[in-house]
CSV table of C-alpha atoms and ligand atoms in Angstrom, one decimal:
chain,number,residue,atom,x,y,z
T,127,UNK,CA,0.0,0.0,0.0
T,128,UNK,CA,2.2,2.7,-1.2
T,129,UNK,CA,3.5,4.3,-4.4
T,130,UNK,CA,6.6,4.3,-7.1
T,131,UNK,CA,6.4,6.0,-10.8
T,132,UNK,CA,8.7,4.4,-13.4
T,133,UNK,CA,10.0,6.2,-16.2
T,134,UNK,CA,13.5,4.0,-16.5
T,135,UNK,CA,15.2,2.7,-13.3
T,136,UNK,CA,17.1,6.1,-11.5
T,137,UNK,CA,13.6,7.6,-12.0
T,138,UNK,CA,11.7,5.0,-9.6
T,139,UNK,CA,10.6,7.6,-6.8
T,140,UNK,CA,8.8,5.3,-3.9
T,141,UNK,CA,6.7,7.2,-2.0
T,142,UNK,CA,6.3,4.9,0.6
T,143,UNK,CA,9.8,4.7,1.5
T,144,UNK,CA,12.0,2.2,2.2
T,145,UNK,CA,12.4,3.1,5.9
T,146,UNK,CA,12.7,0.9,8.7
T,147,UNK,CA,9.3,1.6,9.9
T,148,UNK,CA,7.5,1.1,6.4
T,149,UNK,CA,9.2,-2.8,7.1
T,150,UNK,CA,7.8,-2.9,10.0
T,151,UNK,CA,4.6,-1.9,8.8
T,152,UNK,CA,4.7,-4.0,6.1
T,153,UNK,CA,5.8,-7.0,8.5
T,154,UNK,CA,2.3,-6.2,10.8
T,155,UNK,CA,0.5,-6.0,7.3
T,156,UNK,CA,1.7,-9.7,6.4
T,157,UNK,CA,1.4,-11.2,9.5
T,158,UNK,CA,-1.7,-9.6,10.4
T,159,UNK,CA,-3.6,-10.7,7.0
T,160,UNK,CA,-1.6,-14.1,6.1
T,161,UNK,CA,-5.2,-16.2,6.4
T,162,UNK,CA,-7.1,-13.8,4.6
T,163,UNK,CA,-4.7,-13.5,1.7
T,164,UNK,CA,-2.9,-17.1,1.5
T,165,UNK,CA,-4.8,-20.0,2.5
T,166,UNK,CA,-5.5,-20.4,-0.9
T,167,UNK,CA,-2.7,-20.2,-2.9
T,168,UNK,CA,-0.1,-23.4,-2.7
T,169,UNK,CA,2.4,-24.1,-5.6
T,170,UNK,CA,3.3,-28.0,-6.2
T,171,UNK,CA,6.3,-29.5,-5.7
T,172,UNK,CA,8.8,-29.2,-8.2
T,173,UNK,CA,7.0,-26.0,-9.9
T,174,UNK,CA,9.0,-23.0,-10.6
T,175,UNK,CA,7.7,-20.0,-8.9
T,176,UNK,CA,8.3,-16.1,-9.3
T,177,UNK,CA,7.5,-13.7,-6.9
T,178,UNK,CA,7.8,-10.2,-8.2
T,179,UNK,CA,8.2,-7.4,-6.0
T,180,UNK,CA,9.6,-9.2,-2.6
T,181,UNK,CA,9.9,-6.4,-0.8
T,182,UNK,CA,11.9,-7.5,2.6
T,183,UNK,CA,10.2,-11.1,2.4
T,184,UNK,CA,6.5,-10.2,3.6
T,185,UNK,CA,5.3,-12.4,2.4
T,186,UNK,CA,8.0,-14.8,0.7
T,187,UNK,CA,8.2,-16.2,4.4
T,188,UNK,CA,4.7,-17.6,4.0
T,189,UNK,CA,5.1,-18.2,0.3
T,190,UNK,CA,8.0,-20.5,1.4
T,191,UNK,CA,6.2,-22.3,4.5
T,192,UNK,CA,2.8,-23.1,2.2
T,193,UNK,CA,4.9,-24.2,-0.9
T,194,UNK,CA,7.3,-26.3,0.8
T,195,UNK,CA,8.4,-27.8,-2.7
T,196,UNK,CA,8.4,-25.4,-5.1
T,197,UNK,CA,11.5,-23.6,-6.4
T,198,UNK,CA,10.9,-19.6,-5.5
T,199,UNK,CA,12.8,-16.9,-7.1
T,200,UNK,CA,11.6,-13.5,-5.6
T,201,UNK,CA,12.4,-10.3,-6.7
T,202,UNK,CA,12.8,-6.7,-6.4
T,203,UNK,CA,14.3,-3.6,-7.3
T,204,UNK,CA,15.7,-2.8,-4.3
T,205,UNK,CA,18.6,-4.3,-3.9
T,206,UNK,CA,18.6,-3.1,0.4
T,207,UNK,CA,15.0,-4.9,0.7
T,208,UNK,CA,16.4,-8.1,-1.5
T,209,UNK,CA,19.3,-8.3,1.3
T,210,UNK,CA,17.0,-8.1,4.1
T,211,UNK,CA,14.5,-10.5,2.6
T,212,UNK,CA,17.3,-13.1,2.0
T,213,UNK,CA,18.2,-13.1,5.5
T,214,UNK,CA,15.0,-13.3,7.2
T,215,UNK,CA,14.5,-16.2,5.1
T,216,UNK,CA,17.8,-17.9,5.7
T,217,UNK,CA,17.3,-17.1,9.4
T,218,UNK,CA,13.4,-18.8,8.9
T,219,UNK,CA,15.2,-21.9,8.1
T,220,UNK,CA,14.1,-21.9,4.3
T,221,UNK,CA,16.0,-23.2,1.6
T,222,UNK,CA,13.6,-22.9,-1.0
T,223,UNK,CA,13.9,-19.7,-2.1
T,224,UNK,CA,16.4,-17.9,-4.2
T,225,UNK,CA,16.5,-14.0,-4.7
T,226,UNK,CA,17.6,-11.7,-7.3
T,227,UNK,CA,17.5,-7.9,-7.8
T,228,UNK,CA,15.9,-7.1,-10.8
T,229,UNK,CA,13.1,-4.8,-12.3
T,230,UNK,CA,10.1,-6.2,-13.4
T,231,UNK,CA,10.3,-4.6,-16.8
T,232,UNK,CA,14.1,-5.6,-17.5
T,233,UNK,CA,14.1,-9.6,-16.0
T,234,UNK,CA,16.4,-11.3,-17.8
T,235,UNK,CA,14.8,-15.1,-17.3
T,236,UNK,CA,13.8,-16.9,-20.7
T,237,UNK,CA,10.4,-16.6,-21.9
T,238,UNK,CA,8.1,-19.3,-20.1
T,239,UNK,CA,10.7,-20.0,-17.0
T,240,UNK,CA,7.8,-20.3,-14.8
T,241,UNK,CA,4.9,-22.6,-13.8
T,242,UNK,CA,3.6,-19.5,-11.6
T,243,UNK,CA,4.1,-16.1,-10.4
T,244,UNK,CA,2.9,-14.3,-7.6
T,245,UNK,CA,2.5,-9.9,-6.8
T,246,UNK,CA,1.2,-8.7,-4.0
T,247,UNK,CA,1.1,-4.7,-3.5
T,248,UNK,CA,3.5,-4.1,-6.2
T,249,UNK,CA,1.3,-3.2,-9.3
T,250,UNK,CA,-0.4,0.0,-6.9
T,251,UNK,CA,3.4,1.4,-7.5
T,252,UNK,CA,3.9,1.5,-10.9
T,253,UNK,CA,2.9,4.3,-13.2
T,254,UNK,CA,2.4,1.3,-16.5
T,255,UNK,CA,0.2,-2.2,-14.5
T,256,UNK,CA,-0.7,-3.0,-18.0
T,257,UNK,CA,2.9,-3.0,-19.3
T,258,UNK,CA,4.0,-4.8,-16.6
T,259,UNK,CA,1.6,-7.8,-16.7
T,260,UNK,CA,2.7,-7.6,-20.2
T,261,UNK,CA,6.2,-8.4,-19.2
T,262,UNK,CA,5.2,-10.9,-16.6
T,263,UNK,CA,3.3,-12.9,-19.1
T,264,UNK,CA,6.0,-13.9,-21.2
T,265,UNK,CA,7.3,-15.4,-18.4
T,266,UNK,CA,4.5,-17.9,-17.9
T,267,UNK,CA,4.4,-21.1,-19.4
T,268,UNK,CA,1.4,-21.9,-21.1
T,269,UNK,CA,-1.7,-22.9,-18.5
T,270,UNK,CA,0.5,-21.4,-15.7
T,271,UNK,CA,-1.1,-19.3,-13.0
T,272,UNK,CA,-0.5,-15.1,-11.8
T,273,UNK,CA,-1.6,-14.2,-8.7
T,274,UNK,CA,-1.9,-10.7,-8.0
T,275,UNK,CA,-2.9,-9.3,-4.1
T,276,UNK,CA,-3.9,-5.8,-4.0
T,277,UNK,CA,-5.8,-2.8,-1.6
T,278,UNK,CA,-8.5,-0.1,-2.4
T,279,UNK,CA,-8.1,2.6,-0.5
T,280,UNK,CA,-11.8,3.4,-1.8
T,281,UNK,CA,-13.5,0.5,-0.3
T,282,UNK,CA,-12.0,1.6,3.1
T,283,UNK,CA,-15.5,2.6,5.2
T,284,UNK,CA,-15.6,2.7,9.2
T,285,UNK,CA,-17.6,3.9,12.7
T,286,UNK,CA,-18.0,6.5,14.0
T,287,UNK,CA,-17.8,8.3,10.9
T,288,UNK,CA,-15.2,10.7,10.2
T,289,UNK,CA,-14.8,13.7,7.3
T,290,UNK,CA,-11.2,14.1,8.5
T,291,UNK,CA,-10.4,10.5,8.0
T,292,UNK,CA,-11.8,10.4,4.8
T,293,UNK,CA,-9.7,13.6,3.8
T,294,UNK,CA,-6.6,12.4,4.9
T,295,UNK,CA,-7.6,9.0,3.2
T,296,UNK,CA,-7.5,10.8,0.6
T,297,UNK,CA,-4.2,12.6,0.6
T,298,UNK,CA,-2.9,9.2,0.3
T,299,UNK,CA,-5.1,8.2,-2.9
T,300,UNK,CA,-4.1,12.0,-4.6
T,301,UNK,CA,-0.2,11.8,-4.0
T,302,UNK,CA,0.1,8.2,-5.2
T,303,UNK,CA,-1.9,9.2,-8.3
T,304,UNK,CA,0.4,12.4,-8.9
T,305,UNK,CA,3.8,10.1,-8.9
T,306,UNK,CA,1.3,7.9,-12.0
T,307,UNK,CA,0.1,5.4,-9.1
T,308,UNK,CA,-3.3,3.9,-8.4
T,309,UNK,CA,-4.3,3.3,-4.5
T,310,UNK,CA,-7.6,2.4,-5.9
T,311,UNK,CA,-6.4,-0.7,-7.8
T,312,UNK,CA,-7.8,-3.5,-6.5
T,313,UNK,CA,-11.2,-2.6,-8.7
T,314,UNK,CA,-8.9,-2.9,-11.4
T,315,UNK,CA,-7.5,-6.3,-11.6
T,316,UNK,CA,-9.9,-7.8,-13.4
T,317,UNK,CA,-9.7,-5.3,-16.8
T,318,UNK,CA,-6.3,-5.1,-16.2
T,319,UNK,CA,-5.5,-8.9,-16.4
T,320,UNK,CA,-8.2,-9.4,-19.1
T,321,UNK,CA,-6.6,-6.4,-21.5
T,322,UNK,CA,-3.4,-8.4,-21.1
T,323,UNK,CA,-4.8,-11.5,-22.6
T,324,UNK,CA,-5.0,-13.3,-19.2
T,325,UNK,CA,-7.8,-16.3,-19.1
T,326,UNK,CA,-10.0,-17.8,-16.2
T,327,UNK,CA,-9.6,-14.6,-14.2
T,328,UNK,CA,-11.1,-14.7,-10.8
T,329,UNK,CA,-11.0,-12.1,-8.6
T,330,UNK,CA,-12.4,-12.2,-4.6
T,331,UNK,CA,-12.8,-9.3,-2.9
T,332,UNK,CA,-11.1,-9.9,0.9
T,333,UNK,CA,-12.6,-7.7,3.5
T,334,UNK,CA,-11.2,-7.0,7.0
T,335,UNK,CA,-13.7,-6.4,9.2
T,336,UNK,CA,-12.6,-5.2,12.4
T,337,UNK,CA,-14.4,-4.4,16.0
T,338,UNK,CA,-13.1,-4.8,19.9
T,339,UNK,CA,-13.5,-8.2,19.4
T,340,UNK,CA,-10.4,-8.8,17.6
T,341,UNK,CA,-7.9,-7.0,19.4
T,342,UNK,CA,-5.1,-8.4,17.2
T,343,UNK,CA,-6.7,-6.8,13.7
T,344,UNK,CA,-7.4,-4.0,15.7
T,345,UNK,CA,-3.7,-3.9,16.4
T,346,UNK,CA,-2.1,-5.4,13.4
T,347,UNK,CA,-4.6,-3.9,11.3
T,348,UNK,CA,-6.0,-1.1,11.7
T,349,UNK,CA,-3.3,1.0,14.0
T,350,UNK,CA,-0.2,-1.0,12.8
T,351,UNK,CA,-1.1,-1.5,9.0
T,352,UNK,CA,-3.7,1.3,7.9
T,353,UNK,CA,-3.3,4.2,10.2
T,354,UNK,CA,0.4,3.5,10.3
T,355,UNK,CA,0.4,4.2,5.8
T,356,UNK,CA,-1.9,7.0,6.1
T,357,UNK,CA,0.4,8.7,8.7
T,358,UNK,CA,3.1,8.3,6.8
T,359,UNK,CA,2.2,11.2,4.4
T,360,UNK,CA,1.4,13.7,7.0
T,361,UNK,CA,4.4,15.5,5.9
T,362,UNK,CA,4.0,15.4,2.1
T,363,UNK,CA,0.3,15.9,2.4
T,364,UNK,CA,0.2,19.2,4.2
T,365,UNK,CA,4.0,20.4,2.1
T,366,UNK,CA,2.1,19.4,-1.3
T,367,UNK,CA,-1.4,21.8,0.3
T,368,UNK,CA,-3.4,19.1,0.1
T,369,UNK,CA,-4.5,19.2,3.7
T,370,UNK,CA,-4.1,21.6,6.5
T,371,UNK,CA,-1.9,19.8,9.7
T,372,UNK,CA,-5.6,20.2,11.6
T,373,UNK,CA,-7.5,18.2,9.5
T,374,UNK,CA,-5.0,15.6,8.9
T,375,UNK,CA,-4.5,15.5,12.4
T,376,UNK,CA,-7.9,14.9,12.7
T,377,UNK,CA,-8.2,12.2,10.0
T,378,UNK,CA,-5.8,10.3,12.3
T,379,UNK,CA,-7.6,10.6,15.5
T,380,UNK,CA,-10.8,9.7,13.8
T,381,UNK,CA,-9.2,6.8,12.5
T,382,UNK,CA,-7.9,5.7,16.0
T,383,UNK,CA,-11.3,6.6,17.7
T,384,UNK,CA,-12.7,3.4,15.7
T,385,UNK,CA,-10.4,1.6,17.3
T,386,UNK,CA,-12.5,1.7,20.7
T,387,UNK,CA,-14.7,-0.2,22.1
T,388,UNK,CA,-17.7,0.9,20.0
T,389,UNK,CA,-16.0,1.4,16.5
T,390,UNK,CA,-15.6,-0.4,13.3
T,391,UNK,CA,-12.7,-0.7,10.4
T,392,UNK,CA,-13.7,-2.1,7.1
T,393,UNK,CA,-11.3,-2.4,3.9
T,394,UNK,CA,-11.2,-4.6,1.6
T,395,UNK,CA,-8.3,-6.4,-0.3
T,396,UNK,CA,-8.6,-8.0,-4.2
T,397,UNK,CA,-7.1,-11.0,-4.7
T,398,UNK,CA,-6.8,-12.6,-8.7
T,399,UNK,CA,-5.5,-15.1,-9.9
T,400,UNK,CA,-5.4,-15.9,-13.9
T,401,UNK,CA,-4.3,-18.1,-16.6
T,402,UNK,CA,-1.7,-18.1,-19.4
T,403,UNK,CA,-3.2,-18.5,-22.9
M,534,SAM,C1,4.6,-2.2,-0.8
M,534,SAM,S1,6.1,-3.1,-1.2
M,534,SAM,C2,5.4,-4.8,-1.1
M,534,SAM,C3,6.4,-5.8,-0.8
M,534,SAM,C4,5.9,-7.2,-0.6
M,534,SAM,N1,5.3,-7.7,-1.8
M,534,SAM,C5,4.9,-7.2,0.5
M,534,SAM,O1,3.7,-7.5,0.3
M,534,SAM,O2,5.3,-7.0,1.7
M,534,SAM,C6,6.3,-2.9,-3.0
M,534,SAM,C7,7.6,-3.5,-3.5
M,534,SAM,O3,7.6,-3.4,-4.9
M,534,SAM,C8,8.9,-3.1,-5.3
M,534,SAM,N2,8.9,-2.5,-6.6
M,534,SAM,C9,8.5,-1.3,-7.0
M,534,SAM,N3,8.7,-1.1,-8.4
M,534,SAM,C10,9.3,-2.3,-8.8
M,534,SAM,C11,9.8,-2.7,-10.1
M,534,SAM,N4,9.7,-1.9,-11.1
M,534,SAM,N5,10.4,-3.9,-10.2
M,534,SAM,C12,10.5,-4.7,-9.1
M,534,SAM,N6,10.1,-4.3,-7.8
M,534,SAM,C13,9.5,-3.1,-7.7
M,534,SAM,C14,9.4,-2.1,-4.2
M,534,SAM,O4,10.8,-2.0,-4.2
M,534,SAM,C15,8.8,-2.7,-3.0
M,534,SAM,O5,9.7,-3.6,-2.3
C-alpha cells in the first residue's frame, strides 16, 4: 500500500519509502492478513515460482512455509530490501527460495521459465500495471497461473464516521496518483489482467472487518497496518497543500477513535489469480 512512478530505473521515486518503519509496517500487514490473503494459494512441488516485487520477504516467508516444494525466485528492485529478505528467510530456516535484484520490466529469465508467479502490492506502484503484466506474461508457461494481491483505499469505510479521515484517506489516494500510481487498484485487476490477454480470471474481494472483538486486527490492522500508511504522508500531504496539519491530524484521530470499544474498520483487499493462454 504505497507508491513508485517508473520512467526508466534512477527515476523510480517510492513514496512509501524504504524506511525501517514502512518494514515494520509491512511486517504487521503480512502477518496480520496471512489467512485472509494465502490459504489459498499453494504451488506444487517441483513447480517454478516467481515472486515479483519481494519487498523484505513479507510475504515470501509464508510463500516459502505453504509451498514447501516449489523452487521460488523473488524479486525486487531494491537491492537493500532483496538483502533483508534473504536473510530473514535464511534465518526462517528456508532453503527454498532464491533472490535476485531485478526490475520487473528488465528480467532477464527466458520466456516461459515459470509454472507461476505471484504480486502482491506491487502493481499499486507503478505508473504502466498493463505493461508490466505484459512483461510478466511472457514469463509464464502456457496454462500457468498469476496471482496478484492488491488494496483499495476506496472501499475503506468505518464507525463512527469521520470527514477528516476520509480527507486524509485521501491525501494518500491524490499523492500516489500524482507520482502515475493507483491506491484504488484493487477494482482494477480484473480489466487489467483481461486487457493483457489473461484467461480464467477470478478475482475475490477480501474484507477485513474489524471491532473490539479482535484485538489483534485491531492492532495489526488497523493502527499498525492502515493508520500506520496513512500517517506516513502527513508531511507530504500538508508540504504538497493538500490538507491543513488540523485536518490531517484529525483524520488520524478519527481513524484511531474506531479503534475503541464501539468502532468499526472495514477495507477490503482484491485478490486474482489468472491463466496463461
Ligand atoms: C509495498 S512493497 C510490497 C512488498 C511485498 N510484496 C509485501 O507485500 O510486503 C512494494 C515493493 O515493490 C517493489 N517494486 C516497485 N517497483 C518495482 C519494479 N519496477 N520492479 C521490481 N520491484 C518493484 C518495491 O521495491 C517494494 O519492495
Amino acid at each position: 500500500m504505497r507508491s513508485t512512478g517508473r520512467k526508466g530505473n534512477m527515476d523510480i521515486q517510492y513514496i512509501h519509502g524504504y524506511d525501517h518503519s514502512e518494514n515494520i509496517r509491512l511486517q504487521d500487514q503480512a502477518s496480520t492478513l496471512v489467512d485472509l490473503l494465502h490459504s489459498d494459494t499453494s504451488y506444487p512441488a517441483g513447480s517454478h515460482v516467481l515472486e515479483v516485487g519481494c519487498g523484505v520477504g513479507a510475504q515470501t516467508i509464508t510463500l516459502a512455509g505453504n509451498s514447501p516444494g516449489a523452487h521460488i525466485t523473488s524479486i525486487d528492485i531494491s537491492e537493500i530490501s532483496v538483502a533483508a529478505a534473504k536473510e530473514k528467510i535464511k534465518e526462517a530456516g528456508f532453503t527454498n527460495v532464491n533472490f535476485q535484484q531485478g526490475d520487473i520490466f528488465q528480467l532477464r529469465f527466458a520466456p516461459e521459465s515459470f509454472d507461476h508467479i505471484f504480486v502482491c502490492f506491487v502493481l499499486e506502484h507503478l505508473s504502466q500495471p498493463v505493461e508490466a503484466f505484459c512483461c510478466l506474461n511472457r514469463l509464464i508457461k502456457v496454462g500457468g497461473t498469476i496471482t496478484v494481491i492488491e488494496g483499495d483505499h476506496g472501499s475503506t469505510y468505518f464507525y463512527p464516521d469521520s470527514e477528516a479521515a476520509y480527507k486524509a484517506i485521501q491525501c494518500q489516494v491524490v499523492l500516489q496518483r500524482r507520482a502515475g500510481c493507483n491506491a484504488n487498484i484493487g477494482r482494477e485487476l480484473y480489466p487489467i489482467l483481461n486487457q493483457v490477454g489473461f484467461c480464467s480470471i477470478h478475482v475475490s474481494p477480501r474484507m477485513v472487518y474489524v471491532d473490539s472483538s479482535k484485538p489483534s486486527l485491531v492492532e495489526g490492522f488497523t493502527k499498525n497496518t492502515f493508520t500506520a500508511m496513512i500517517k506516513g504522508v502527513r508531511e507530504s500531504s500538508i508540504e504538497a497543500g493538500l490538507i491543513d496539519a488540523k485536518t490531517f491530524d484529525d483524520g488520524i484521530n478519527g481513524l484511531y477513535r474506531t479503534t475503541e470499544t464501539d468502532g468499526v474498520f472495514c477495507y477490503t483487499f482484491f485478490k486474482a489469480v489468472a491463466n496463461k493462454k
